[in-house]
Every structure is written in C-alpha cells, then in structure tokens.
Amino acid sequence: MAQQQKNGQEPDLNQLRKVRREKLAELQQNGKDPFVITKYDQTHHSQEIKDSFDELEGKTVSIAGRMMSKRVMGKASFCNVQDLKGNIQSYVARDSVGEENYKEFKKLDVGDVIGIEGEVFKTKTGEMSIHASHVTLLSKSLQILPEKFHGLTNTDTRYRQRYVDLIMNPEVKDTFIKRSRIISAIRKYLDGQGFMEVETPMLVANAGGAAARPFETHFNALNEDLKLRISLELYLKRLIVGGLEKVYEIGRVFRNEGLDTRHNPEFTLMELYQAYTDYNGMMDLTENLYRHVAQEVLGTTKIVYNGIEMDLGKPFERITMVDAVKKYAGVDWNEVETLEQAREIAKEHNIEFEERHKKGDILNLFFEEYVEEHLVQPTFVMDHPIEISPLTKKKPENPDYVERFEFFMNGWEMANAYSELNDPIDQRERFKAQEEQLAQGDEEANTTDEDFLNALEIGMPPTGGIGFGIDRMCMLLTDSAAIRDVLLFPTMKSIGGAEGKKTDKKEEFEPAVKIDLSKVKVEPLFEDAVDFDTFSKSDFRVVKVEACEAVPKSKKLLKFTLNDGTDRKRTILSGIHEYYEPEELVGKTCVAITNLPPRKMMGIDSEGMLISAVHEYDGQEALNLLMLDDSIPAGAKLY
C-alpha cells in the first residue's frame, strides 16, 4: 500500500515540474527570461523593515528573496517573501502593479526568487507589509519545495540537501549564522590578545600531532604518497621556533575514523601556541575565551544544552586525573605501583585493556569509564600520564605525569592543552615509543618527524599550546544535538555511487558469492509455549532513528536516539556495531519493543529493544536489523 501511495504521488510531482518548465519556456519565448537578469537593487532586508517600521512607513523600499507562499484573491493577492534576515508579507494589487505585471505575478510559483518594490504599510490586521508597485521574477524554481506544514524533517535529506534545509527550517539558518559569529568572536578575542593568525599545510608527508589515523593520497606531479593533516601542532611549533611568539590557526583537519553525533572525518580545529607560558596560562586563556565568545554571541555566560544549564561565569573547576579517578571510581592511583597491580584492579572493575597498555594507559581507561560523564560544568582535568601524551613536558616533581589538561563540558572533551615539550632528545625518545606502538598495531600512533626534531634542536622557548574543537563548541552554544547540525555539509555515505563502485570491483576481481541456504542455520522454535496474555503485553512500535553513535569504550554497542511517536526521545542501546556503522542507520524506520523496564548498559539507561533477525551462516553469526518502509509513521503499533 505504501508503495502504491509513493507511485501515486510521483506522476503528480513530475507534472508539477513539467508545468514549471513550460512556464519558463513561455517566459523565454516572450523575451522575459529571468536567468538573464544579473542584479537587483535591494534596499532593505525584511527584519530591517520591521525593526524600523515607524521610520520607513509610507516610504518606498525594495526587497528580494524566495516566495514561500501566495494567496491569489481576484484583483488583489498576498505573498510572503523570505530573505536572509527573516520574512515579510507583500500586498500585490492589480491596480498598483498594472494588469500585465499582475498577470505575471499570478503565474509565479512557491520557491521562485523575486524582487518586490513598494511602500511600507500595515494591513487592517496590523501586519507590517509592503504594498507592491512592481514584482520582478529573478530566478525560476524548477523543483518543488517540501510541503510547508510538514517541512523538511528527514535528517538524511536535510544533511544531503542543506540548501533546502536552510530554506525550510529558519532555526537551521540561525544555527549557522551563530556559528559564523562564534568563529568571528574567537578571532576578535585572540587578535586582541596579540595573537597572529597563520596558515599551515594540509597535505603533509608525516601526519603528526594527534593520536589519529590519517587519510592517504597520492601527488602525481612528484609521484609521492602524502597524507591529509590530522593536527595543526607540529607546523605551528616550528613558527614558535622561528620567533613568532603567539600564533593560531583555525582550519580543517582530517581523521580517518567513524561517524557519530560528535565525530566527522573532516572537522574544524583551532590550535594556538604562546611562547614563555605553560598549561596554566592556557587554562586562563581558555576560561576567558569561552566567556568572551558566549557573551558576544549569546549575550550571557549561562548556556543551556539539552535542558542542562552550564555557567561559564563561575571559575572553572581544576582537578588532576588521579584525583578525578579517586573521586568517581574510588581508586587511588597513587597506591598503584606496578603494571601488574593496574591490570588486576582493571579486571576487578571490568575495565577492558589490551596487552600493549601500560599503567598510565589503564589510568586513562578508568577516567574514560568512570569520570567523563560527570564533567558537565566547565572543568579542567590536569596532569595526564606520560604514556598518552607524547608531545608534552613531564612534571618536574613526578616524571610519570605531564603538564597537560583537557577541558570538559557536558561530559565532552572540548579542548586539549600542554606545556609543550621542547627537549629534542626527550622528544626523540617519545617518537621512538610511538613507533613501537605503531609496530604493535596501534594505527593512531605517531611516526618520527625528523624536520620537527631539527626545529627543536634549533631551540624552542618554553611554550603553552592548546587545541579547541570548534564544532563541539558550536554544538554547545547553539544547543545542537549532533555535529552534523553545525556542519553545513557533513560527510555522508554516497547514494549508489560508493556501493556501485564496490559492486563493480567485486565483479571484476572476485567471483560473485551467493548465499547457500543449505548452510544457513536458524535457532530452533521454542519448545515451551509462551502464554498469549504475556506475549500480547509486549508493545511493538515503529521508531525512527534520529541519531546513532558508537558507545565509547564498547566495541559492540550502538546508542540510538529514537522518535517513538511521543513528545520525548527514546534511547535504546543495541549490540549491532559489528554489522552496522552508525551513519548507515540515521533516518531509518525500525521496530522496537517499547514497554520494557530501563536496563543499564555501560552506565546508560536503555529503554527497550530494537528487533533484529539473527541466523548463522557457514559457522558465522549474521544479523539484520529489521527496517520498514519510511512512509510508516513513528509510534505505529504492530499487531
């Protein structure tokens, strides 16, 4: 039935598009092709007219924008025009614009870009409007905008067609205007502190400065393999060596990792370095910068994210990683003397670690498991173990730890800062340890950068450095649920293209594999019957996946944020990460049991169960999440 409805709508949409093309052809034949117009004199934006109505009433203005609605009523009509600042109504009467222009206006479609010249006035109902004296078609829309009542709500379509999202959802446009202002405010603050903005290479032979897996590419002209940068750090430090005492860069970096609500493979990073200061200086700068940006963009130092208030006006908490683990996990790492002890305590607390992990690595695993979720208010977590900090100065009084902090809000890491390591001999040893980790299978480990070591040997002064995740900062300051909501064009899986290439490659190099159903093994039917009354109490509902992300520190679990047809969002955790990546599932329609009691999984309440089909094939378990036609609404009950 859903397919019939879909097929029933398609001819209508095609017919509407056909009519619009016919209108364009008629305009062109009559010498009125809108696409030959090169400019339009726009005197005001809609909001400026409303804000200055008393001053502009009775005066002639001209606005330009997209027509979002039109009501034709005989000899007089109304339309609504949306521009950068908002929208405004226009009254278009035949006696005011002339018979020919009115006839042209009546043929306009919702979505067309138009210019309106006329006098500012108020209607009888008190709405600020423009009494049109002339309407000009500036660009013909040949596509159909989403129906206004429902708007554009499918998240996958919104991210892929951001241009339509910006048209249909005013709050989205507001988010990106705020993002622009946030970056502008950061620059304004740092420039006022004497920092110099610079630009460093994106294509590098050695991608260092962070624990991340790089993207690789090939430069044909030099016949060399290169990488996309994962950090800005090592080049900015070279500039400190060169005598530029305060430098910063805001730019794209690229990390070959998964997609979820807080991660995108290309994202905006801001790093800065200041000679003759340390990580304490970076803490002061961070505190002042965040206050300045919030006040400048939001007009307050109190922000609300997902209903939780965070106060940037109060002094930020400062706590060591050891004290934080003691506070929230009840484990005093000062009493852990050996790697063997650390492993035993980890086993007692069900902390999964790898053979290569050392004592400091296990401390960090405890921090991630027990502490991070509690760091909602602005908090600096200081003095990290040396094992996880290859570019940082050791603490003189305790060389097992380094002068490093991470800045947390809302349980998220927002910034990472060091008293920068400037000892080239020590740095070479750290690189060597990283090379060993790389050999043991850690794809995120750094490799030795000889030119950077040469720069350190020239001599780098004592320096404080910090990296800020701009996208997460924008998420917090705009109350956006996912990183894709603050990226104009987030990374998306290609529709058809990527799958097509994979298929072509398989057909070229590998024989086609068909599932031999004789090898499929399914669980036997239950021998014991479940009474009908018990089963009938299970509430099977249709749910829409609004967000999906990997659960930190879990290789199996995915965390789903679901629309179940109610006013609140439902969280369900499902152990299907082995079979699906989070980005594949956003926007999908699934089935869940919604009346199960909440169950704690990795410290998160899972409110139900998503339904999957499981079978065994050739000795391997296979799983398929049940997905339905998107036309079925969220909350629909299954019988």
XYZ file of C-alpha atoms in Angstrom:
639
model
C 0.000 0.000 0.000
C 2.865 2.359 0.902
C 4.426 1.636 -2.481
C 1.141 2.407 -4.222
C 0.950 5.754 -2.432
C 4.517 6.503 -3.441
C 3.845 5.600 -7.049
C 0.632 7.618 -6.940
C 2.474 10.771 -5.911
C 5.279 10.531 -8.465
C 3.293 11.445 -11.609
C 1.834 14.475 -9.799
C 5.308 15.753 -8.869
C 6.543 15.126 -12.394
C 3.562 17.005 -13.769
C 4.228 19.962 -11.468
C 7.869 20.083 -12.577
C 6.763 19.876 -16.197
C 4.395 22.820 -15.716
C 7.205 24.912 -14.211
C 9.470 24.184 -17.177
C 6.664 25.131 -19.541
C 6.226 28.451 -17.687
C 9.964 29.109 -18.039
C 9.869 28.288 -21.754
C 6.954 30.712 -22.215
C 8.848 33.472 -20.389
C 11.901 32.894 -22.553
C 9.841 32.950 -25.744
C 8.329 36.281 -24.659
C 11.740 37.801 -24.002
C 11.346 37.676 -20.211
C 13.937 35.038 -19.304
C 14.658 35.551 -15.568
C 18.078 33.936 -15.905
C 19.439 36.813 -17.992
C 18.957 39.225 -15.041
C 22.348 39.941 -13.463
C 21.453 42.171 -10.485
C 18.643 43.668 -8.430
C 18.832 46.801 -6.285
C 17.842 45.579 -2.829
C 17.487 48.457 -0.351
C 16.415 46.564 2.786
C 16.020 43.137 4.377
C 12.698 42.051 5.859
C 13.730 42.330 9.514
C 15.228 45.786 8.975
C 11.843 46.984 7.681
C 10.057 45.557 10.739
C 12.629 46.949 13.170
C 12.461 50.434 11.619
C 8.789 50.444 10.695
C 7.991 53.837 12.245
C 10.778 55.412 10.227
C 10.013 53.573 6.970
C 6.198 53.629 6.958
C 4.969 55.196 3.718
C 8.430 55.078 2.135
C 9.404 53.053 -0.919
C 11.686 50.047 -0.386
C 12.825 47.094 -2.476
C 13.426 43.619 -1.104
C 14.483 40.354 -2.722
C 14.078 36.752 -1.634
C 12.242 33.472 -2.088
C 8.464 33.431 -2.303
C 7.300 30.981 0.375
C 3.531 31.360 -0.014
C 0.990 33.013 -2.322
C -2.748 33.700 -1.974
C -4.454 34.896 -5.141
C -7.807 36.602 -4.496
C -9.112 38.066 -7.748
C -7.763 41.555 -8.268
C -5.577 41.565 -5.134
C -3.247 38.959 -3.674
C -0.753 38.364 -0.866
C 2.617 36.649 -0.907
C 5.323 36.057 1.696
C 8.981 36.635 0.832
C 11.844 35.085 2.810
C 15.332 36.604 2.780
C 18.496 36.365 4.866
C 17.024 38.114 7.917
C 13.501 36.650 8.009
C 10.303 37.118 6.019
C 7.722 39.770 5.244
C 4.282 39.891 3.655
C 3.588 41.780 0.441
C 0.190 43.006 -0.796
C 0.040 42.778 -4.597
C -2.939 44.533 -6.203
C -3.670 44.723 -9.937
C -4.408 48.457 -9.723
C -0.991 49.100 -8.116
C 1.319 46.900 -10.221
C -0.587 47.090 -13.511
C -2.555 44.470 -15.363
C 0.429 42.888 -17.174
C 2.618 42.644 -14.072
C -0.297 41.232 -12.055
C -0.900 38.563 -14.698
C 2.815 37.609 -14.449
C 2.605 37.536 -10.646
C -0.304 35.121 -10.688
C 1.822 32.663 -12.699
C 4.649 32.681 -10.138
C 5.283 29.534 -8.084
C 6.228 28.999 -4.452
C 10.013 28.755 -4.419
C 10.593 31.394 -7.109
C 13.134 34.104 -6.251
C 11.528 37.522 -6.689
C 12.138 41.208 -6.120
C 9.402 43.476 -4.777
C 9.345 47.267 -4.858
C 6.674 49.139 -2.925
C 5.619 51.196 0.084
C 5.865 50.042 3.696
C 2.455 49.888 5.420
C 0.344 47.969 7.932
C -2.652 45.862 6.937
C -6.011 46.119 8.702
C -4.945 43.214 10.906
C -1.814 45.120 11.937
C 0.764 43.085 9.965
C 3.781 45.022 8.698
C 3.820 44.607 4.924
C 4.910 46.021 1.587
C 2.291 47.429 -0.810
C 3.871 46.323 -4.086
C 4.241 48.685 -7.022
C 6.202 46.146 -9.076
C 7.138 42.441 -8.817
C 10.181 41.055 -10.673
C 10.931 37.366 -11.229
C 14.672 36.978 -10.613
C 15.052 33.192 -10.755
C 12.576 30.449 -11.677
C 12.421 27.472 -9.295
C 12.042 24.280 -11.332
C 11.864 21.968 -8.320
C 9.120 21.577 -5.710
C 9.842 22.672 -2.139
C 8.684 20.350 0.679
C 5.086 20.881 1.718
C 5.083 23.726 4.247
C 3.061 22.068 7.018
C 5.368 19.060 7.335
C 8.514 20.887 6.225
C 11.806 19.079 5.722
C 12.267 16.744 8.700
C 14.108 13.682 7.367
C 17.615 14.102 8.800
C 19.369 12.299 5.943
C 17.728 14.565 3.343
C 18.368 17.652 5.460
C 22.119 16.959 5.596
C 22.393 15.990 1.920
C 20.308 18.934 0.677
C 21.362 21.613 3.151
C 20.226 24.300 0.704
C 16.612 23.079 1.079
C 17.081 22.673 4.844
C 18.137 26.333 5.122
C 15.070 27.420 3.155
C 12.517 25.351 5.082
C 13.897 25.482 8.649
C 14.652 29.006 9.940
C 16.314 27.641 13.105
C 18.926 25.907 10.927
C 19.863 29.189 9.275
C 20.100 30.756 12.746
C 22.492 27.993 13.868
C 24.907 28.677 11.023
C 24.715 32.433 11.458
C 25.691 31.840 15.102
C 28.497 29.525 14.034
C 29.939 32.274 11.850
C 29.676 34.728 14.746
C 31.360 32.243 17.124
C 34.402 31.927 14.847
C 34.473 35.694 14.357
C 34.369 36.228 18.143
C 37.264 33.772 18.646
C 39.372 35.679 16.122
C 38.432 39.021 17.685
C 39.478 37.844 21.155
C 42.786 36.295 20.076
C 43.703 39.229 17.851
C 43.073 41.482 20.857
C 45.488 39.345 22.895
C 48.265 39.869 20.343
C 47.976 36.516 18.539
C 48.805 36.231 14.834
C 46.628 34.078 12.553
C 48.635 31.842 10.184
C 48.056 29.017 7.688
C 49.951 25.730 7.557
C 49.970 22.805 5.054
C 47.059 20.393 4.694
C 48.988 17.902 2.546
C 51.906 16.520 4.557
C 54.429 13.714 4.306
C 54.146 12.977 8.029
C 50.760 13.457 9.736
C 51.580 14.007 13.408
C 50.448 15.942 16.439
C 47.500 13.734 17.465
C 46.547 10.118 18.045
C 44.525 9.521 14.878
C 44.582 7.535 11.652
C 45.184 9.779 8.613
C 43.689 9.795 5.134
C 46.256 8.990 2.466
C 46.522 10.315 -1.085
C 48.994 10.439 -3.946
C 50.612 13.519 -5.504
C 51.039 12.707 -9.201
C 53.445 15.537 -10.078
C 56.089 14.357 -7.586
C 54.985 10.708 -7.594
C 54.822 10.802 -3.787
C 52.331 9.491 -1.246
C 51.031 12.202 1.077
C 48.610 12.394 3.984
C 45.914 14.877 4.970
C 46.825 16.567 8.229
C 45.332 15.272 11.471
C 46.521 18.229 13.537
C 47.983 21.739 13.224
C 50.519 21.328 16.010
C 53.916 20.496 14.551
C 53.950 23.303 11.967
C 52.713 25.927 14.434
C 55.529 24.932 16.825
C 58.022 25.441 14.001
C 56.764 29.043 13.865
C 57.374 29.447 17.617
C 60.965 28.278 16.942
C 61.117 30.936 14.221
C 60.282 33.677 16.713
C 56.547 34.215 16.131
C 55.632 34.245 19.826
C 51.825 33.998 19.603
C 50.291 32.104 16.678
C 46.962 30.424 15.966
C 45.190 28.717 13.085
C 41.524 27.866 12.522
C 41.298 25.200 9.846
C 40.078 21.847 8.633
C 41.788 18.657 9.797
C 41.038 15.130 8.625
C 40.884 11.899 10.634
C 40.058 8.527 9.105
C 37.597 7.405 11.751
C 33.901 6.655 12.193
C 30.886 8.955 12.085
C 28.666 9.635 15.068
C 26.933 12.561 16.778
C 30.283 14.089 17.851
C 32.662 12.951 15.108
C 33.009 13.824 11.428
C 36.100 12.796 9.424
C 36.783 16.415 8.481
C 36.232 18.997 11.177
C 37.346 22.468 12.245
C 40.165 22.705 14.749
C 41.677 25.787 16.321
C 45.184 25.479 17.735
C 47.241 28.214 19.313
C 50.747 28.405 20.767
C 52.218 31.052 23.035
C 55.887 31.322 23.920
C 57.009 31.836 27.526
C 53.902 30.418 29.200
C 52.711 26.962 30.308
C 49.500 24.973 30.627
C 48.339 27.202 33.483
C 48.448 30.135 31.051
C 46.403 28.072 28.604
C 43.768 27.404 31.291
C 43.396 31.127 31.956
C 43.154 31.848 28.221
C 40.514 29.120 27.722
C 38.359 30.371 30.570
C 38.464 33.957 29.308
C 37.934 32.958 25.656
C 34.823 30.871 26.367
C 33.294 33.649 28.480
C 34.017 36.234 25.777
C 32.518 34.147 22.956
C 29.352 33.254 24.898
C 28.784 36.864 25.932
C 29.475 38.159 22.418
C 27.244 35.645 20.579
C 24.533 34.804 23.137
C 24.611 37.870 25.370
C 25.081 35.701 28.500
C 27.662 33.443 30.134
C 24.971 30.939 31.120
C 24.244 28.438 28.368
C 21.633 25.674 28.222
C 22.343 22.454 26.369
C 19.733 19.706 26.157
C 17.934 21.283 29.114
C 21.059 21.464 31.326
C 22.421 24.852 32.372
C 26.181 25.382 32.350
C 27.675 28.509 33.883
C 30.737 29.938 32.147
C 30.716 32.929 34.504
C 31.945 30.963 37.538
C 35.608 29.896 37.949
C 36.160 26.614 36.104
C 36.933 23.584 38.286
C 40.530 22.291 38.129
C 41.242 18.675 39.116
C 44.034 16.181 38.375
C 43.229 12.959 36.507
C 44.380 10.922 39.531
C 42.085 12.865 41.885
C 39.182 12.600 39.419
C 39.510 8.800 39.239
C 39.730 8.653 43.027
C 36.616 10.853 43.323
C 34.389 8.982 40.868
C 35.830 5.432 40.745
C 37.101 5.122 44.307
C 40.564 4.007 43.109
C 43.650 5.858 44.384
C 46.209 5.580 41.578
C 48.940 6.906 43.877
C 48.808 3.494 45.548
C 49.135 1.586 42.253
C 52.863 0.945 41.896
C 53.201 -1.645 39.126
C 51.633 -2.580 35.791
C 50.542 -5.903 37.300
C 48.623 -4.067 40.044
C 46.991 -1.820 37.462
C 45.858 -4.830 35.423
C 44.426 -6.593 38.473
C 42.432 -3.502 39.517
C 41.189 -3.106 35.934
C 39.942 -6.704 35.935
C 38.187 -6.152 39.271
C 36.355 -3.143 37.748
C 35.623 -4.856 34.401
C 37.842 -2.410 32.504
C 38.905 -3.929 29.189
C 42.567 -3.310 28.314
C 44.995 -4.554 25.688
C 48.343 -6.288 26.186
C 50.211 -3.210 24.951
C 48.575 -0.926 27.516
C 50.836 0.360 30.272
C 49.976 1.656 33.734
C 49.188 5.167 32.510
C 47.014 3.844 29.670
C 44.917 1.901 32.190
C 44.514 5.015 34.358
C 43.123 6.771 31.293
C 40.704 3.873 30.676
C 39.401 4.297 34.254
C 38.998 8.027 33.613
C 37.004 7.423 30.419
C 34.784 4.803 32.069
C 34.064 6.458 35.427
C 34.747 10.191 35.187
C 33.928 11.802 31.828
C 30.127 11.607 32.092
C 30.219 13.574 35.386
C 32.129 16.549 33.937
C 29.096 18.610 32.957
C 30.136 22.026 34.298
C 33.328 23.591 32.850
C 36.239 21.522 34.223
C 39.974 21.296 33.569
C 41.345 17.754 34.074
C 45.108 18.153 34.617
C 48.294 16.097 34.805
C 47.849 13.143 32.463
C 50.052 10.025 32.416
C 53.082 10.267 30.136
C 52.034 7.172 28.137
C 49.130 9.024 26.465
C 50.952 12.358 25.994
C 53.885 12.027 23.557
C 54.378 15.771 22.942
C 54.104 17.123 26.493
C 56.555 18.258 29.178
C 56.965 15.983 32.184
C 56.071 17.339 35.600
C 59.464 18.064 37.225
C 58.338 16.648 40.589
C 56.768 13.479 39.074
C 58.044 12.399 35.609
C 55.332 9.702 35.288
C 52.889 12.548 34.555
C 52.920 15.516 32.214
C 51.759 19.139 32.295
C 48.652 18.598 30.228
C 44.956 19.319 30.692
C 41.761 18.501 28.869
C 38.841 20.903 29.115
C 35.443 19.237 29.615
C 31.852 20.425 29.402
C 28.674 18.351 29.143
C 30.837 15.226 29.555
C 32.671 16.071 26.308
C 36.317 16.888 25.756
C 36.282 20.449 24.403
C 39.997 21.282 24.354
C 43.395 19.689 24.911
C 46.423 21.654 26.121
C 50.086 21.148 27.084
C 53.144 22.725 28.476
C 54.834 21.873 25.199
C 57.799 19.524 25.117
C 60.826 21.464 23.842
C 63.599 18.965 24.694
C 64.618 17.400 21.338
C 66.318 14.402 22.986
C 63.260 13.590 25.090
C 61.033 14.159 22.051
C 63.038 11.653 20.003
C 62.547 9.042 22.734
C 58.796 9.721 22.767
C 58.638 9.310 18.985
C 60.530 6.030 19.340
C 57.945 4.770 21.860
C 55.196 5.787 19.423
C 56.914 3.878 16.605
C 56.920 0.769 18.828
C 53.158 1.158 19.431
C 52.658 1.534 15.675
C 54.545 -1.730 15.132
C 52.257 -3.410 17.695
C 49.184 -2.466 15.673
C 48.197 0.981 17.014
C 47.179 2.757 13.775
C 46.777 6.054 15.634
C 50.379 6.228 16.898
C 52.708 8.991 15.645
C 55.792 8.439 13.493
C 59.123 10.249 13.869
C 59.221 13.698 12.233
C 62.899 14.453 11.617
C 62.330 18.017 10.409
C 60.333 18.820 13.546
C 63.151 17.366 15.687
C 65.608 19.546 13.757
C 63.463 22.591 14.595
C 63.518 21.659 18.298
C 67.303 21.335 18.121
C 67.448 24.911 16.801
C 65.710 25.767 20.087
C 62.074 26.331 21.078
C 61.314 28.527 24.099
C 59.035 27.295 26.924
C 55.597 27.271 25.270
C 51.974 26.670 26.112
C 49.717 25.200 23.427
C 46.063 24.214 23.069
C 43.665 22.702 20.535
C 39.942 23.572 20.524
C 37.223 21.582 18.782
C 35.294 24.394 17.100
C 32.408 22.147 16.043
C 31.712 20.917 19.587
C 31.889 24.489 20.846
C 29.274 25.417 18.225
C 27.106 22.456 19.274
C 27.076 23.645 22.888
C 26.454 27.304 22.104
C 23.631 26.547 19.632
C 22.061 23.628 21.587
C 22.583 21.289 18.616
C 22.235 17.545 19.185
C 24.774 16.325 16.617
C 27.945 17.571 14.945
C 26.181 17.301 11.580
C 23.777 20.000 12.770
C 26.641 22.531 12.919
C 28.405 21.449 9.700
C 26.881 22.932 6.577
C 27.912 19.914 4.516
C 28.699 16.916 6.755
C 30.280 13.771 5.354
C 27.597 11.395 4.088
C 27.687 7.951 2.589
C 27.252 8.251 -1.184
C 23.892 7.218 -2.577
C 24.514 4.435 -5.069
C 27.962 5.668 -6.069
C 30.074 4.018 -3.391
C 28.030 0.827 -3.410
C 28.160 0.744 -7.179
C 31.936 1.022 -7.177
C 32.231 -1.732 -4.584
C 29.994 -3.973 -6.668
C 31.932 -3.269 -9.858
C 35.197 -4.059 -8.110
C 33.877 -7.343 -6.762
C 32.612 -8.390 -10.165
C 35.981 -7.532 -11.711
C 38.268 -9.230 -9.194
C 36.137 -11.721 -7.254
C 33.581 -14.331 -8.238
C 30.040 -13.433 -7.213
C 29.067 -15.070 -3.915
C 25.531 -16.339 -3.482
C 24.158 -17.388 -0.117
C 23.740 -21.133 0.005
C 20.573 -21.516 2.046
C 21.520 -25.075 2.909
C 24.315 -23.619 5.067
C 22.041 -21.224 6.925
C 21.290 -22.234 10.480
C 18.489 -20.647 12.492
C 17.564 -21.064 16.120
C 15.004 -23.831 16.672
C 11.476 -22.813 17.594
C 10.805 -22.585 21.297
C 9.660 -25.895 22.624
C 7.901 -24.269 25.573
C 4.899 -22.180 24.614
C 4.584 -18.623 25.906
C 1.061 -17.855 27.053
C -0.787 -15.447 24.805
C -1.565 -12.905 27.544
C 2.125 -12.497 28.381
C 3.178 -12.055 24.758
C 0.329 -9.636 23.986
C 1.666 -7.252 26.634
C 4.805 -6.622 24.539
C 4.370 -3.242 22.875
C 5.934 -3.425 19.392
C 6.185 0.076 17.906
C 7.570 1.714 14.782
C 10.503 4.018 15.624
C 12.501 6.476 13.533
C 16.277 6.701 14.077
C 17.081 10.385 14.662
C 20.680 9.838 15.797
C 23.031 6.907 16.204
C 26.525 6.782 17.670
C 29.043 4.250 18.895
C 29.093 3.867 22.683
C 32.559 4.900 23.943
C 34.700 2.029 25.212
C 32.372 -0.569 23.709
C 33.145 -2.449 20.506
C 29.614 -3.824 20.148
C 27.091 -1.240 21.331
C 25.387 1.453 19.298
C 23.344 4.147 21.050
C 20.126 5.083 19.220
C 18.087 8.248 19.762
C 14.599 7.360 18.548
C 11.359 9.105 17.720
C 8.706 6.723 19.056
C 5.739 8.971 18.280
C 5.703 10.638 21.720
C 6.925 14.074 22.783
C 10.164 12.694 24.247
C 13.113 10.949 22.621
C 13.790 7.299 23.452
C 17.302 5.915 23.991
C 17.978 2.274 23.124
C 21.353 0.535 23.087
C 21.849 -2.397 20.733
C 24.885 -4.656 20.266
C 24.979 -4.487 16.478
C 28.085 -2.366 15.799
C 29.817 -5.367 14.256
C 27.211 -5.367 11.495
C 26.369 -1.670 11.013
C 28.116 1.699 11.140
C 26.102 4.433 12.934
C 25.776 6.685 9.885
C 24.068 3.893 7.913
C 21.134 3.851 10.313
C 20.298 7.548 10.795
C 16.895 8.250 9.251
C 15.867 4.574 9.072
C 12.497 3.198 10.207
C 12.750 0.234 12.586
C 10.758 -1.838 15.090
C 11.259 -1.782 18.865
C 9.654 -3.182 21.998
C 8.941 -0.026 23.967
C 7.412 -1.164 27.249
C 10.401 -2.986 28.748
C 11.829 -1.601 32.017
C 15.014 0.505 31.504
C 18.193 -1.558 31.605
C 21.644 -0.129 32.457
C 24.224 -0.748 29.737
C 27.655 0.945 30.032
C 26.074 3.331 32.524
C 23.290 4.345 30.095
C 19.582 3.525 30.515
C 18.411 1.515 27.510
C 14.644 1.955 27.167
C 13.580 -1.026 25.121
C 14.847 -3.389 22.447
C 15.311 -2.987 18.705
C 14.270 -6.065 16.752
C 16.802 -7.876 14.570
C 16.829 -11.175 12.684
C 19.751 -13.411 13.632
C 20.979 -16.531 11.864
C 24.176 -18.493 11.424
C 25.865 -18.878 8.040
C 28.811 -21.185 7.481
C 29.715 -21.070 11.166
C 29.444 -17.267 11.459
C 26.607 -15.360 13.121
C 24.845 -12.868 10.851
C 22.374 -10.200 11.890
C 19.899 -7.948 10.075
C 18.178 -5.049 11.801
C 14.527 -5.076 10.762
C 13.777 -1.948 8.723
C 10.402 -0.820 7.399
C 9.061 1.468 4.703
C 9.731 5.106 5.640
C 6.083 6.005 4.981
C 5.005 4.220 8.197
C 4.800 6.870 10.961
C 6.729 6.737 14.225
C 4.648 5.280 17.035
C 2.553 2.992 14.847
C 1.702 -0.164 16.811
C 2.479 -3.594 15.364
C -0.016 -6.432 15.756
